[in-house]
Amino acid sequence: MFPTPIERTKPFTQLLYKIALPISIVIWLLPLIAVALTSIRSGADINSGNYWGMPTSINFVENYTAVFTDSPLGYYIFNSFKITIPTVIGALVLSSFTGFALGVYRFKLNLFVFFIFVAGNFIPFQILMVPVRDLSLSLGLYNSVWGLVAFHIAFQTGFCTFFMRNFIRALPFELIEAARVEGVSEFKIFWYVVLPLMRPAMAALSVLIFTFVWNDYFWAIVLTQGAEAMPVTAGLNSLNGQWVYNQHLVSAGSIIAALPPVLMFFLMQKHFIAGLTLGAVK
Amino acid sequence: MYSYWKNNQLKIAPWIFLAPGILMFSLYVIFPIFQSINLSFYQWDGLGTKTYIGAENYIELLDDEYFLVSLKNNVIWLVLYLLAVPAGLFAALFLNQTVRGIRIYKSMFFFPFVISQVVVGLVFSWFYAPSNGLLNVILEAFGFDSIAILAEEDYVTYGIIAAGLWPQTAYCMILYLTGLNSVDPEQIEAGRIDNARGWRMLWYVILPQLKPATFIAVVVTIIGALRSFDLIDIMTGGGPWGSSRVLAYYMYEKAFSEYGFRMGYGAAIAVVLLMIMMIYIATILYRLYRDERGG
Amino acid sequence: MKKIFKNQIALALAGILAGTSAVAGTLVINGDTSDPAPKAAFQAVIDGFEAENPDVDVVYNLFDHEGYKAAIRNFLSADAPDIAFWYAGNRMAPFVEAGLFAPIDDVWADQGLYSLMASSAPGMTMDGKKWGIPFTYYNWGVYYRQDIFENLGITVPTNWDEFIAAGETLKANGVTPITIGTKWLWTAGGVFDYLNLRTNGYDFHMALTSGEIPWTDDRVRATMANYQQLIDGDFFLENHAALSWQEALAPMANGEAAMYIMGNFAVAPLKELGLDDSSLGLFQFPEITPGIPMAEEAPTDTIHLTAGAKNVVDAKRFLAYTARPDVQTAWNKALGQLPTNAGAGVADDKFLNQAFKMLNDNAPGGVAQFYDRDTKAEMASIGMEGFQEFMVKPERLEKILERLEKARQKLY
């Protein structure tokens, strides 16, 4: 194992390491700790300029409830869920089909189609900005949750297809061959043989897509205008404008907005990491 | 009909499976790319008629001070954002031990990647704030003058890149941690017997085995650098006086902001960015192609 | 979008049911009063109108305030309402020129608005015709720490020399004369506007913002020289390029700075930060070039008759209604802003009273709409960035003026 396993070094080095770990974490997460600290300060502290000293009172409950009662943040979060969950489902459905098609069948255009999906996912999405907005306008989907869902499903299908296809390629092909020999139709093979085996991939992808779409900011501001369809990323930015002097409230809002992906991450860490690191290992 | 299906299932089936995905992807991704390229040859305010003006948008770009500043900033991003890769490597090396609770440390190190760039931008804006920001509080405690990083045209881009490096390093760290897990232990033992230690071991034994992880880290980081939009929008709005602008932000300003509505010009900027990205996309595809053909 | 669709269905049904005189009774209004106070205020206006005119049914389509700016460009040509909200001055020019608004000189004449709305009249006039009814505006001016001035024995400056002297006294006592936050750019535009209005006058300022005058003109340089005097004299708050206008309020509230060239929407947050009527005051931006009639900045919100209106008769009735002093009084009390009708009353607030007088009696030069509304949008963003850069790097004046001139050549 590299670097030298710590147990094999001098006790002093071991001690040093054990001290270095928590210190380094604190320094690394300092910005977040600062935000969390600010989110429990009282308004009086902020007004008097007491940002970094001892808080005069712990206003955890007040601040966090104020965020929900004084602002549409709760509504924005609801929108974010309304956008993210259908996107995850839609992207998984589409990409399990496309991943299956590209992973199982050999046909001439297979690699070409695959590369289109890959390349499309890596482009700077600003180039899609104007046409997608016009498309949404003409489909009547502008400034609506479904407009964002439709776009995100389409775009994330690129990445998901790449992922699913590689995953399916690694499955034992004999299962499929055996089913074919028995005359099972292709669709039934997909449904009964392959799909159950894709569950780990789907778990990993759902966590990743949830995070990416929840944290999306650019398309939120391009495709939505008002509070009805705005997700929490864009909403937080507009609240920051209104609440400049209430950093304790904006901090609380930021923490709340960041919470769902963080929870997802902690609950499904293994899947998350599996999804991100696919291909990082030969 | 049915027998045709039965006989040709293997040929038709893939296309049926592919249909919905290809449809959505083409509609929302592929066609829009070409539509944008087409749009860049027109002048359009989003409402009235489109006027064909040939390559005029591109000629105007060459003379556009803001475009050149954006281009310069993109290059700076491209170069400095790659620091996330070695930083991630060292973070991974640092955390690649099996002491108690290391899993929690690894998770916490990864935190910044999971939160939205909006939050990262807000957090770092406060960090850099002129009088009350933590950075200046610390600087002044050590006796230095305070700097308003986001107001200095020479420092602002670097300040934003630093903010962006925070989540990106976390991402590279995870890639390398996974990579380190699958490094061949026999080679390490062999190296140790040969008395290779520390840097030599890293350079000659470990790094070559981490090539796939490095490849992905570099690719994703470069694409992230060229795409960067959120941080600039939240932290400076392109300022001060446009000195932190990047192409991704400039094209949004030109096409959509209250002061823009020049769709054709914005599309032209987008095409330029696409051309730059195509170099990297082509590299990735080539690498993938070699893998496919070889494996 | 859905609201418009539903309302169209309602309209169609009403048409079918009512027969030939279908459209006579329905009035369609599109507006952007999405914040709580304006929304309630306008609803009251609608209710009052419907009470007086029971034969008219008002259909109000409410858009999000920011989204409206994009939506209006769509609906004016695609499916116009009878009445639409918008802004005065050069901001309404594109729609007037495209033939999307209709002139309403008859309403102005009938309601006596030529005298009652004298100060906002120039902003509503194009080609000698009147294109809408202004219903509210808010003032800009120099808000200042009355108590600090009194403590240091500074009298309110009425001309440039006094203004500079006041600033010097403040500086000698450790107070930054003018607080400002230019992170989002438009505040620098406000400073430029006042300097230009006072140095060269309203007509010149309007000509400059409509692109008729080159930026390298000597008169522009005169304005910039005055601007530079303030910058070189360290009159402005340090690091303003990193601060939004809200962040620049704190120094004024805690006495580190004493003046703010701002709109009256700054009063409420300043009061929340602890200032009150004895510590906060307002004075009109001082005269610079003697003899030039004083002009003020007062961004005006307006409503217009659209060219595609189906119910012109009732629309004109509604426009006349909104121009009435009593209606404007109630409406503006709810908005916390100023009525454009000089015969209307103002809420009993020290600042509103003072501003009302200032705009009605002391603004013979006219009322400007603020830099980013008076000027073409793209030019505005380049201009404001130029001002911000100038404020931090005044040595770059030549380059900045050249850049602005290049933009003007391209855009106008």
PDB file of C-alpha atoms in Angstrom, chain B residues 11 18 50 58 63 82 101 107 109 116 124 129 131 157-158 160 162 204 220 228 231 242 245 261:
ATOM      1  CA  LYS B  11     -31.096  -5.899 -36.256  1.00  0.00           C
ATOM      2  CA  LEU B  18     -32.228   3.711 -28.855  1.00  0.00           C
ATOM      3  CA  LYS B  50     -33.215  37.396 -38.272  1.00  0.00           C
ATOM      4  CA  TYR B  58     -16.769  36.879 -35.903  1.00  0.00           C
ATOM      5  CA  ASP B  63     -11.876  43.611 -32.334  1.00  0.00           C
ATOM      6  CA  LEU B  82      -5.422  21.957 -13.414  1.00  0.00           C
ATOM      7  CA  GLY B 101     -12.427   6.950  11.338  1.00  0.00           C
ATOM      8  CA  SER B 107     -16.281  11.889   3.325  1.00  0.00           C
ATOM      9  CA  PHE B 109     -12.932  16.076   2.524  1.00  0.00           C
ATOM     10  CA  SER B 116     -23.889  23.710  -5.306  1.00  0.00           C
ATOM     11  CA  PHE B 124     -16.107  32.590  -0.889  1.00  0.00           C
ATOM     12  CA  ALA B 129     -15.219  40.537   1.744  1.00  0.00           C
ATOM     13  CA  SER B 131     -13.556  44.537   5.854  1.00  0.00           C
ATOM     14  CA  THR B 157      -9.738  35.886 -11.538  1.00  0.00           C
ATOM     15  CA  TYR B 158      -7.284  34.123  -9.262  1.00  0.00           C
ATOM     16  CA  ILE B 160     -12.463  32.961  -8.247  1.00  0.00           C
ATOM     17  CA  ALA B 162      -9.253  29.473  -5.843  1.00  0.00           C
ATOM     18  CA  TYR B 204       8.228   5.471 -11.021  1.00  0.00           C
ATOM     19  CA  VAL B 220     -13.079  16.664 -16.317  1.00  0.00           C
ATOM     20  CA  SER B 228     -17.130  27.908 -15.467  1.00  0.00           C
ATOM     21  CA  LEU B 231     -18.947  31.234  -9.699  1.00  0.00           C
ATOM     22  CA  GLY B 242     -15.386  42.981 -16.803  1.00  0.00           C
ATOM     23  CA  ARG B 245     -15.253  37.651 -17.500  1.00  0.00           C
ATOM     24  CA  PHE B 261     -30.386  40.394 -26.486  1.00  0.00           C
TER      25      PHE B 261
END
